[in-house]
Short mmCIF file of C-alpha atoms in Angstrom, two decimals:
data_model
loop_
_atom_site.label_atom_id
_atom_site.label_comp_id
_atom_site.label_asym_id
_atom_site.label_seq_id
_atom_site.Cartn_x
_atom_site.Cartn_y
_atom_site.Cartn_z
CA UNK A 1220 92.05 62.84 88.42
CA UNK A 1221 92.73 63.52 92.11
CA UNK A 1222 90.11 63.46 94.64
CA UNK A 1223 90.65 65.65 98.21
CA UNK A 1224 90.19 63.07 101.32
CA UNK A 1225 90.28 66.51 103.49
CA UNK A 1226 89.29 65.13 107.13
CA UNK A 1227 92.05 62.34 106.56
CA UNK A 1228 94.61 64.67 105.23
CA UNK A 1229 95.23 63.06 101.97
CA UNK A 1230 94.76 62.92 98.10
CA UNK A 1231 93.60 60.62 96.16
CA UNK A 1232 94.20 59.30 92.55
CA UNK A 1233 91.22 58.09 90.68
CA UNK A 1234 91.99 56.85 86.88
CA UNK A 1235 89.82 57.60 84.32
CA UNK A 1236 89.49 54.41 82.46
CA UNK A 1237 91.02 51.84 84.64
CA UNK A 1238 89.73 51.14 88.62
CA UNK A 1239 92.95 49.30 88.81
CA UNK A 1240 95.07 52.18 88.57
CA UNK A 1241 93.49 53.80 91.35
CA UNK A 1242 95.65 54.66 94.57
CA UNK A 1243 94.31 55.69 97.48
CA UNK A 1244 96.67 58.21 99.80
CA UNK A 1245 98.53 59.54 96.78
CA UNK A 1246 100.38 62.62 98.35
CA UNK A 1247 99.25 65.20 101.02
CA UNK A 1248 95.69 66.79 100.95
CA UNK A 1249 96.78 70.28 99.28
CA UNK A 1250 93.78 72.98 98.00
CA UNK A 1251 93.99 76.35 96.40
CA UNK A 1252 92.40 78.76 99.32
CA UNK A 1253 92.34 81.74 97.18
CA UNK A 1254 94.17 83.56 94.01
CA UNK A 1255 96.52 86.31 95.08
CA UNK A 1256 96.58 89.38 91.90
CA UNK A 1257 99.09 92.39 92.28
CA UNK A 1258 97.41 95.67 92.31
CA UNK A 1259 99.81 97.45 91.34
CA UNK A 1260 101.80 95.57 88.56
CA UNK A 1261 99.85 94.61 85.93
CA UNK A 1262 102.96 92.90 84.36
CA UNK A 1263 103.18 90.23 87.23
CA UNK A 1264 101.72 87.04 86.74
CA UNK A 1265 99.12 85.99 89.66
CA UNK A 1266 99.91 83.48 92.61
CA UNK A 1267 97.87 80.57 94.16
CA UNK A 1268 97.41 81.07 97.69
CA UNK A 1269 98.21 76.97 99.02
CA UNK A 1270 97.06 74.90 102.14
CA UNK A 1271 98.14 71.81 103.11
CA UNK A 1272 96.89 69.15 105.17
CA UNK A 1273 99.63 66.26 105.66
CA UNK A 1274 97.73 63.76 106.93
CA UNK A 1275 96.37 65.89 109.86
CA UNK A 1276 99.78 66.04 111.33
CA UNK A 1277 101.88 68.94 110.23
CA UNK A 1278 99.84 72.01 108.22
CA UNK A 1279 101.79 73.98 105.67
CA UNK A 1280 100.76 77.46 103.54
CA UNK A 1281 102.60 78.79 100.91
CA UNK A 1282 101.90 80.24 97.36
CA UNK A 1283 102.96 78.90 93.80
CA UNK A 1284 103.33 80.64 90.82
CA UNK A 1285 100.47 79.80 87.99
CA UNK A 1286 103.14 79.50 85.40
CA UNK A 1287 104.80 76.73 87.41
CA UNK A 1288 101.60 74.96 87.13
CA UNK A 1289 100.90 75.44 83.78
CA UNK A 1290 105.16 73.92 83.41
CA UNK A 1291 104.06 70.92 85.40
CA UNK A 1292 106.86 69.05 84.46
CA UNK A 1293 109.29 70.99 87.46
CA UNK A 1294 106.29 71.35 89.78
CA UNK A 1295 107.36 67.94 91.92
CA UNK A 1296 110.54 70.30 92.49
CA UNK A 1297 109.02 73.28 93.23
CA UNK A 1298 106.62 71.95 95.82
CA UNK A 1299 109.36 69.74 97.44
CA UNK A 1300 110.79 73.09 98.30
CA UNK A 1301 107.99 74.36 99.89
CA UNK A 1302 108.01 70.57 101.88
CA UNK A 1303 105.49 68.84 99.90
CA UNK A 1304 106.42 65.86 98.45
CA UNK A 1305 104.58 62.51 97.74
CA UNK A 1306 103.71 62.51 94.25
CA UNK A 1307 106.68 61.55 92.17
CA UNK A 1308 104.95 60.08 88.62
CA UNK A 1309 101.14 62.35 88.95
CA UNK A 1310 102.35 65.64 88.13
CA UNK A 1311 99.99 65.95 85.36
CA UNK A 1312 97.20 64.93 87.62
CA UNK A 1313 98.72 67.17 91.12
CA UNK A 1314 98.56 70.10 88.07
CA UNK A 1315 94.96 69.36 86.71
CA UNK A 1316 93.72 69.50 90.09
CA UNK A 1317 95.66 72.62 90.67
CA UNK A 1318 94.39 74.41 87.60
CA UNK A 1319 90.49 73.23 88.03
CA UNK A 1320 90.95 74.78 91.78
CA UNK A 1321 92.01 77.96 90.47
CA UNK A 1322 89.22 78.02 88.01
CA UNK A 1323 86.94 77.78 91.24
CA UNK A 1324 88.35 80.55 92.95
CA UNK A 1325 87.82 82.54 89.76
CA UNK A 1326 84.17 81.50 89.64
CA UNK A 1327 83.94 82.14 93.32
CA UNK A 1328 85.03 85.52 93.67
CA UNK A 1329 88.22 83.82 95.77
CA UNK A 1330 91.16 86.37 94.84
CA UNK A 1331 93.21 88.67 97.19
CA UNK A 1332 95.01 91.99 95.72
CA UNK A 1333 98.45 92.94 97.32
CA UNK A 1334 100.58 95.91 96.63
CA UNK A 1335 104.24 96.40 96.90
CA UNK A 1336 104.03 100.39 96.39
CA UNK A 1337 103.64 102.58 99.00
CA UNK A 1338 101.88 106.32 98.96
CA UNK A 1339 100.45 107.64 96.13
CA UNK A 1340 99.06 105.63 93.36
CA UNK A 1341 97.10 106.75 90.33
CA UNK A 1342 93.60 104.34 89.31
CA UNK A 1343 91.62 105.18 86.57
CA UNK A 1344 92.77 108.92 86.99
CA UNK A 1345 92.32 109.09 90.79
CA UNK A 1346 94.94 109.37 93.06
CA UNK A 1347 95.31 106.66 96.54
CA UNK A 1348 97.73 106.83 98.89
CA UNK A 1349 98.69 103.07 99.83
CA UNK A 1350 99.55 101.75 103.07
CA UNK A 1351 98.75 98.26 105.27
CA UNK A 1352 95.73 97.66 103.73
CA UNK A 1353 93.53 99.64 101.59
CA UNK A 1354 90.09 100.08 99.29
CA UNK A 1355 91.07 100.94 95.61
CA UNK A 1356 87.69 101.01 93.66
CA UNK A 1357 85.90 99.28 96.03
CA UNK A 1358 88.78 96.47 95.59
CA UNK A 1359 90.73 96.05 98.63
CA UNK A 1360 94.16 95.27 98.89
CA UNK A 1361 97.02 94.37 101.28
CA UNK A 1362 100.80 96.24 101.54
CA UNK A 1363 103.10 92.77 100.63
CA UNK A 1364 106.03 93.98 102.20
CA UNK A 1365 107.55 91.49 104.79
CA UNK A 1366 108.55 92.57 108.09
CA UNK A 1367 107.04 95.99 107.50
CA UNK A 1368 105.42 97.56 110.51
CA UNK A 1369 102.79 100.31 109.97
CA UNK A 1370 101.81 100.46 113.55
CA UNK A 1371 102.97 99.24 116.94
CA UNK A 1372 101.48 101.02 120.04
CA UNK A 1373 98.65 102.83 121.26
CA UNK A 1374 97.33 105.56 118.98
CA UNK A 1375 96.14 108.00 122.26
CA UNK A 1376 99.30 107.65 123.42
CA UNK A 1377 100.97 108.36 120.37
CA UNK A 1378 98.80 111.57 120.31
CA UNK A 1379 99.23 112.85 123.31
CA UNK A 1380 102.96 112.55 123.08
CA UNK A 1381 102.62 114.84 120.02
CA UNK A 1382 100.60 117.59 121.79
CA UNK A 1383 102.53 117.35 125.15
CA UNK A 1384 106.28 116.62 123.91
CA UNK A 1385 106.66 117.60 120.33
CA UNK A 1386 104.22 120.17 119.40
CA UNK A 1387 105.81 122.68 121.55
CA UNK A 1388 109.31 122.12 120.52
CA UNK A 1389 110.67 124.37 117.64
CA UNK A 1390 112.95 121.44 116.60
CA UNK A 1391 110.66 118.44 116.88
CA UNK A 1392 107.57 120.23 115.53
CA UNK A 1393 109.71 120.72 112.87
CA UNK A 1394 111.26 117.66 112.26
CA UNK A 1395 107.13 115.88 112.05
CA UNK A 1396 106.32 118.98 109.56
CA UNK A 1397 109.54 117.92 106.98
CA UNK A 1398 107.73 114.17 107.51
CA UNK A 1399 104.19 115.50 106.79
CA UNK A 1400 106.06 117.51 103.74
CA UNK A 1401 106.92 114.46 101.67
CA UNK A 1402 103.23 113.80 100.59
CA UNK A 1403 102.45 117.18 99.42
CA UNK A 1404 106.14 116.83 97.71
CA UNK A 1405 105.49 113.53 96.00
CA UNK A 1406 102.01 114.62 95.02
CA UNK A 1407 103.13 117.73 93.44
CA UNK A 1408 106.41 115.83 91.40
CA UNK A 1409 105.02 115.82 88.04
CA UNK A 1410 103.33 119.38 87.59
CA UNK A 1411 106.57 121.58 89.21
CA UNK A 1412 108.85 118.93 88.44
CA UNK A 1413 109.99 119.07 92.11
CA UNK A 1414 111.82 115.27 92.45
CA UNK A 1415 112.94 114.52 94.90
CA UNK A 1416 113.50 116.85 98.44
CA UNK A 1417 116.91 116.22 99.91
CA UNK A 1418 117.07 117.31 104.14
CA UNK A 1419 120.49 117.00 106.05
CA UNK A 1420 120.14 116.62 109.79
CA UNK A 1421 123.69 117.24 110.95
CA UNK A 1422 125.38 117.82 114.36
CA UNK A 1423 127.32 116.16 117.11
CA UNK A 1424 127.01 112.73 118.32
CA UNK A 1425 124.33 112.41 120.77
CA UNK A 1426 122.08 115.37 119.70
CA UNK A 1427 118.71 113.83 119.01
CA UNK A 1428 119.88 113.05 115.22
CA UNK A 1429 118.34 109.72 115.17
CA UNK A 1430 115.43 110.59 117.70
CA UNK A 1431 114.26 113.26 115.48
CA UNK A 1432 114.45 111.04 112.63
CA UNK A 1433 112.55 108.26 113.83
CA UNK A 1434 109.95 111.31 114.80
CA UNK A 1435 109.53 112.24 111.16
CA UNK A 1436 108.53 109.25 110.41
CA UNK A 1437 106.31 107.98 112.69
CA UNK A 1438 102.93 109.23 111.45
CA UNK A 1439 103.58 106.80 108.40
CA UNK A 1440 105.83 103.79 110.08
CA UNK A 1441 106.81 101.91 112.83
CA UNK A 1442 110.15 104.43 113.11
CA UNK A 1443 112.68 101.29 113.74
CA UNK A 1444 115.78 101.59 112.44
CA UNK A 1445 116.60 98.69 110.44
CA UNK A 1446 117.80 97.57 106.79
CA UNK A 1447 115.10 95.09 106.53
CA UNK A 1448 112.13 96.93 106.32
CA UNK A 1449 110.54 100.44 107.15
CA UNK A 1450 111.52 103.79 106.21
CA UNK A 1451 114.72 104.31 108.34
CA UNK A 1452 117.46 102.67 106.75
CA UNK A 1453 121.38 103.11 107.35
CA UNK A 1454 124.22 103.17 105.13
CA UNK A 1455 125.92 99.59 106.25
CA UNK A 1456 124.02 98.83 103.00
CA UNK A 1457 125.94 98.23 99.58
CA UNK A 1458 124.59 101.49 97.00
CA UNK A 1459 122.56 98.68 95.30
CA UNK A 1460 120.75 97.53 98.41
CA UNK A 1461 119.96 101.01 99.67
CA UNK A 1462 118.64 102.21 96.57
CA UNK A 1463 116.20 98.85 95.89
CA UNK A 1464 115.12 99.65 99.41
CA UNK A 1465 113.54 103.28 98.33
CA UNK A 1466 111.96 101.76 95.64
CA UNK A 1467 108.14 101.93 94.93
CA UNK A 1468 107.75 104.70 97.64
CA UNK A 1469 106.44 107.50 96.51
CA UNK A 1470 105.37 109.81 99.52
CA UNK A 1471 106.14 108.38 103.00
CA UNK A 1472 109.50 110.48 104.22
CA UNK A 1473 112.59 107.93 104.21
CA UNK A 1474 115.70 108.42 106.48
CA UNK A 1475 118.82 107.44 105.96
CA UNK A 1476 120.93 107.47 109.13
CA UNK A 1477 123.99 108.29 110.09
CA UNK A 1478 126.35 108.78 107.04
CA UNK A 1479 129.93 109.61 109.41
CA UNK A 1480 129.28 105.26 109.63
CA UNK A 1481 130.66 104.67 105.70
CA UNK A 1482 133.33 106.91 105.23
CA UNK A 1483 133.62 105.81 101.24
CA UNK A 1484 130.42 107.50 100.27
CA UNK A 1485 130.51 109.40 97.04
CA UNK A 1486 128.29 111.99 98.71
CA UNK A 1487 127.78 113.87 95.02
CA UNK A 1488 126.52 111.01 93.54
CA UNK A 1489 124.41 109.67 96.53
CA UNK A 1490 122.69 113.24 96.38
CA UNK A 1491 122.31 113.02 92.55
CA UNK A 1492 121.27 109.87 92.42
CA UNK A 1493 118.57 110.52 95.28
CA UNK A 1494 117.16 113.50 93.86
CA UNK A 1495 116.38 111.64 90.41
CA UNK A 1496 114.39 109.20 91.56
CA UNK A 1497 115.30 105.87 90.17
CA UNK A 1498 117.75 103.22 90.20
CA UNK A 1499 119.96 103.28 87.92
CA UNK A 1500 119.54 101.40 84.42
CA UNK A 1501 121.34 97.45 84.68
CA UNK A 1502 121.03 94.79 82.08
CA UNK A 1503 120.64 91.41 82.49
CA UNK A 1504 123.10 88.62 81.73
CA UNK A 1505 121.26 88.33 78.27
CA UNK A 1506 122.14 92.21 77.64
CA UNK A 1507 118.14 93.28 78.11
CA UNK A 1508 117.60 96.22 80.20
CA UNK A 1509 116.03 95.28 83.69
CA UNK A 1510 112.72 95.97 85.47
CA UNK A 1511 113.72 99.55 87.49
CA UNK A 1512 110.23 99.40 89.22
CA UNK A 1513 108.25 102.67 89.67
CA UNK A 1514 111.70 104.31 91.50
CA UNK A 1515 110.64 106.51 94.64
CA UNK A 1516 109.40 110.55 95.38
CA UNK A 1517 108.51 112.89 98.88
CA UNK A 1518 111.44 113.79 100.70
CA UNK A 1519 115.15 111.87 102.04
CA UNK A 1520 116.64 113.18 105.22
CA UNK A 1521 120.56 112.14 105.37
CA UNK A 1522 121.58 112.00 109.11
CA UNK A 1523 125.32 112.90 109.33
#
């Protein structure tokens, strides 16, 4: 069995039977800090949350799969990966430890929920609208998406530029009302089978296209306009890429911006494919259909 040496940044291997099998300083001092469950895919298998201690030099975090625990036999790969290494021969023993830390966490009430969804999301028949970090039955959980920015700024600020600039512009108080709209839109999807609201902001180069577009979505999102993350996307993307970027959104308005930049989009089936609401069905390379995910709802604006 290993033994954590924590202070000195090591692990170390104690035999069971034989003292003189023992070794002292095995691999890096590595712990399980918590448990990491989805909240919002119960068909996801749950994550370790790792620290490491290598020999109080250089500090590493990372999480690891519980299957690849469980299928010790690759975990010396796995972890090399994640730049642990030391423990070529004891990955039955590095896994044991592994597995009898997770049981602690379990006993201890150690587990963090994360969500990849955004907006609404129906619990036990109640409705939650997901963001950065919310309370779902008194469980709390944290938005998983890298890179994404919910807020960045001062909030006064932020609301005093709404009753001083925008509020008494036709045009902008418009443009935050079609943002506010996708909610009610998304909300509403299933009972007046509204899918999914298509807006076209269209006009001249240099006409506040883009400004009134990162406007609308403010209230929900850092408005940057990026293909990474957020809610403001643009069409440099391949069809695949933009559409796995709406996914599991159902609620916060989305922008894509500027379509006169690809001049090979299929603008009948962007608009078709938009307004139903999922990706569209692919198999895998064994011919089984793949997971679409929970595909998106609210409102697009197309900037052109």
């Amino acid at each position: 069995m290993l033994e954590l040496d924590f202070m000195n940044g090591w692990m170390n291997y104690k035999h069971p039977t034989d003292p003189a099998k023992d070794r002292k300083n095995l691999c890096p001092a590595i712990w399980v800090n918590n448990l990491i469950f989805s909240l919002d895919d119960n068909d996801s298998e749950y994550q370790l949350a790792i620290q490491v201690n290598d020999r109080c030099y250089n500090y590493l975090d990372f999480t690891l799969n519980f299957s690849d625990v469980v299928n010790y036999q690759q975990l010396p790969i796995i972890l090399a990966r994640k730049g642990f290494l030391g423990f070529s021969n004891y990955e039955k023993a590095v896994a044991n430890y592994l597995i009898a830390e997770q049981q602690r966490c379990l006993t201890d009430g150690k587990i963090e929920y994360r969500h990849h969804r955004l907006g609404w999301y129906e619990y036990n028949g109640q409705q939650h609208f997901l963001m950065d970090e919310n309370f779902v039955a008194g469980t709390q959980s944290k938005c998983e998406r890298k890179n994404f920015k919910f807020h960045n700024g001062s909030q006064v600020d932020y609301e005093n530029f709404l009753q001083n600039v925008v509020y008494p512009v036709p045009t902008l108080a418009l443009a935050i009302t079609i943002g506010y709209s996708a909610p009610v839109v998304s909300l509403l999807r299933n009972e007046y089978d509204f899918g999914t609201i298509i807006y076209n902001l269209c006009g001249a180069s240099s006409t506040g296209k883009s400004t009134a577009s990162q406007l609308l979505v403010s209230p929900f999102a850092c408005p940057q306009i990026t293909n990474q993350s957020g809610l403001i996307r643009t069409f440099s993307n391949t069809d695949n890429a933009l559409f796995s970027g709406l996914n599991d959104i159902h609620g916060l308005p989305i922008v894509l911006d500027d379509s006169t930049t690809n001049t090979k989009i299929d603008y009948a089936s962007l608009i078709y494919n938009l307004a139903q609401g999922e990706n569209k069905g692919r198999c895998d390379s064994s011919g089984n259909l793949r997971e679409q995910g929970s595909g998106w709802s609210g409102v697009v604006v197309i900037s052109s």
